[in-house]
Amino acid sequence: MNSKKMFLINSLTFFFQIFNRLVPKNENQILFESKPDFADNANAMFHYLNENAEIRDKYSFVWMVNDKKMIKSLEKKGIKACNKFCLKGIIYLIRSKYLFVTHNENGSLKSNNQILINLWHGMPLKSMGFFKESENNSYLKFIKNSFGNNDFLIATSIIMKSAFASSFRINPRKVHITGQPRNDKLFCNTRSNISTLLNIDLSKYDKIILFCPTFRPSKSRTKSSGLVKKSNIFDFEDYDENHFHDFLRVNNILLLLTFHPFDEKYYLSEFRGNFNKDNIILITKKMLKRSFFDLYDILGEIEILITDYSSVYFDFLLLDKPIIFTPTDFQQYSEERGFLFEPYEFWTPGPKVQNYKTFIKELKQSIEDPEYYKNERKIVNDIVNRYQDDKSCKRVYDLVFKDNEKFKRDDKN
């Protein structure tokens, strides 16, 4: 983002903040926003508040979304929603006292008579903010100002609190260890949500595993970073597609695939025709949206996770189930994006595989012995997840509404 554009954005932001500060707030109105729409930590927090009758009777809720079709879908379910790019959306934004967000897009717009709760969208493994070398100075200044407007930023442990504070140059006192609301869903681990989402009988499968790779910038999509050939989603040089399908079928395994929301369209075009076979099914944003699900509605039902660098595994550690890592382009990814936590070997408690033969061997081992790498998982889990229960939503609610109200009363006295 060039300097002139950043100057224009900062100027418009300044005048919007002044206007926003003059508008009276609805003290009982809560606005939610997430990417994708109606998902992630904001989704979990909304459901917690909305399903508590005492809270629901006191506060009104509204969702700000990008997809206009989603507005109609939400309203059919009795959920108030608006488009962020219309006048109605702006009015809801400036009238709401509380803003629950996952990507801090409104961080620079909120006024000092609003309360911004930045739930974020996962604990970081990769470099971000001031540690991401590709960011220019103008954008870093924008990040610092935006996060400086956060009233609350949530984290899962002291090390994650420190990572956020240093990455975004935010006052550490604003970063609170509560756990992530979305992780409460992990502890509802029946197979019912996957069955509902896919509309299939899961009784014929002994194991359900998930491959969930991280987002890659377009410049990283080369032969050495995930696209050796169109059927090779794992990027193994010795990948044997027929053998893998036979392996899944013989062992009654269902492999689910889900890509980063920013990557999905790309992979769909590149791998068209190689998904949705008997034992391999791609879960798309459209499918999740249609069922009003997000990844965390099904993640608790997964028995083995496969990933490369996606920090979703920090959450999956709460389940104490096997994880397999596929860092096939580690050197390139490390140079282009970088990691907040190193060495990678320590922070990834599971086998690291570089080829198909080793992958099958480690997958068999993980199936036969769920306690494989158990000690390593416990060490990392205890570092990154202070709370290992389903009470994160409650802790966030208490922090924002109960503890904060007590603080304001004590302050007046």
mmCIF file of N, CA, C and O in Angstrom, residues 18 25 36 50 64 75 87 146 164 198 201 241 267 285 304 312 321 339:
data_model
loop_
_atom_site.group_PDB
_atom_site.id
_atom_site.type_symbol
_atom_site.label_atom_id
_atom_site.label_comp_id
_atom_site.label_asym_id
_atom_site.label_seq_id
_atom_site.Cartn_x
_atom_site.Cartn_y
_atom_site.Cartn_z
ATOM 1 N N ILE A 18 -14.024 11.323 14.432
ATOM 2 C CA ILE A 18 -14.630 12.510 15.051
ATOM 3 C C ILE A 18 -16.145 12.434 14.967
ATOM 4 O O ILE A 18 -16.858 12.665 15.959
ATOM 5 N N LYS A 25 -24.402 6.301 21.497
ATOM 6 C CA LYS A 25 -24.339 4.853 21.316
ATOM 7 C C LYS A 25 -25.519 4.166 21.993
ATOM 8 O O LYS A 25 -26.019 4.623 23.029
ATOM 9 N N PRO A 36 -14.530 -15.738 7.155
ATOM 10 C CA PRO A 36 -15.713 -15.463 6.327
ATOM 11 C C PRO A 36 -16.888 -14.978 7.193
ATOM 12 O O PRO A 36 -16.808 -14.991 8.419
ATOM 13 N N ASN A 50 -26.407 -15.372 22.496
ATOM 14 C CA ASN A 50 -27.776 -15.488 22.008
ATOM 15 C C ASN A 50 -28.533 -16.642 22.649
ATOM 16 O O ASN A 50 -29.762 -16.609 22.742
ATOM 17 N N MET A 64 -22.615 -7.776 10.811
ATOM 18 C CA MET A 64 -22.172 -7.043 9.630
ATOM 19 C C MET A 64 -21.487 -8.049 8.701
ATOM 20 O O MET A 64 -20.518 -8.702 9.104
ATOM 21 N N GLU A 75 -31.565 -13.470 8.376
ATOM 22 C CA GLU A 75 -32.849 -12.911 8.796
ATOM 23 C C GLU A 75 -33.943 -13.969 8.842
ATOM 24 O O GLU A 75 -34.874 -13.887 9.643
ATOM 25 N N LEU A 87 -25.300 2.243 3.827
ATOM 26 C CA LEU A 87 -25.566 3.242 4.859
ATOM 27 C C LEU A 87 -26.075 2.595 6.143
ATOM 28 O O LEU A 87 -25.679 2.984 7.246
ATOM 29 N N SER A 146 -4.457 0.966 14.499
ATOM 30 C CA SER A 146 -5.673 0.173 14.517
ATOM 31 C C SER A 146 -5.755 -0.694 15.767
ATOM 32 O O SER A 146 -6.769 -0.721 16.467
ATOM 33 N N PHE A 164 1.267 -11.375 20.552
ATOM 34 C CA PHE A 164 0.354 -10.347 20.063
ATOM 35 C C PHE A 164 0.863 -8.949 20.408
ATOM 36 O O PHE A 164 0.856 -8.039 19.573
ATOM 37 N N LEU A 198 -22.313 -33.132 5.145
ATOM 38 C CA LEU A 198 -22.051 -33.883 3.913
ATOM 39 C C LEU A 198 -23.252 -34.667 3.422
ATOM 40 O O LEU A 198 -23.263 -35.161 2.284
ATOM 41 N N ASP A 201 -23.843 -41.177 5.182
ATOM 42 C CA ASP A 201 -23.793 -42.090 6.312
ATOM 43 C C ASP A 201 -22.329 -42.322 6.660
ATOM 44 O O ASP A 201 -21.553 -42.847 5.850
ATOM 45 N N GLU A 241 -1.240 -41.593 -6.506
ATOM 46 C CA GLU A 241 -2.659 -41.315 -6.321
ATOM 47 C C GLU A 241 -3.486 -42.583 -6.181
ATOM 48 O O GLU A 241 -4.341 -42.701 -5.288
ATOM 49 N N TYR A 267 -7.428 -23.359 -5.573
ATOM 50 C CA TYR A 267 -7.295 -24.804 -5.557
ATOM 51 C C TYR A 267 -8.438 -25.479 -6.319
ATOM 52 O O TYR A 267 -8.245 -26.508 -6.969
ATOM 53 N N LYS A 285 -16.358 -23.315 1.365
ATOM 54 C CA LYS A 285 -17.018 -22.235 2.102
ATOM 55 C C LYS A 285 -18.524 -22.262 1.852
ATOM 56 O O LYS A 285 -19.322 -21.996 2.758
ATOM 57 N N ILE A 304 -7.635 -37.439 13.098
ATOM 58 C CA ILE A 304 -6.237 -37.135 12.795
ATOM 59 C C ILE A 304 -6.204 -35.876 11.935
ATOM 60 O O ILE A 304 -6.940 -35.772 10.957
ATOM 61 N N VAL A 312 -4.117 -23.893 13.061
ATOM 62 C CA VAL A 312 -5.284 -24.622 13.545
ATOM 63 C C VAL A 312 -4.846 -25.764 14.459
ATOM 64 O O VAL A 312 -5.595 -26.185 15.348
ATOM 65 N N LYS A 321 -5.194 -35.476 20.027
ATOM 66 C CA LYS A 321 -5.270 -36.461 18.952
ATOM 67 C C LYS A 321 -4.063 -36.277 18.023
ATOM 68 O O LYS A 321 -3.453 -35.204 17.980
ATOM 69 N N PHE A 339 8.554 -17.457 10.760
ATOM 70 C CA PHE A 339 7.825 -18.007 11.905
ATOM 71 C C PHE A 339 8.093 -17.184 13.163
ATOM 72 O O PHE A 339 9.226 -16.732 13.392
#
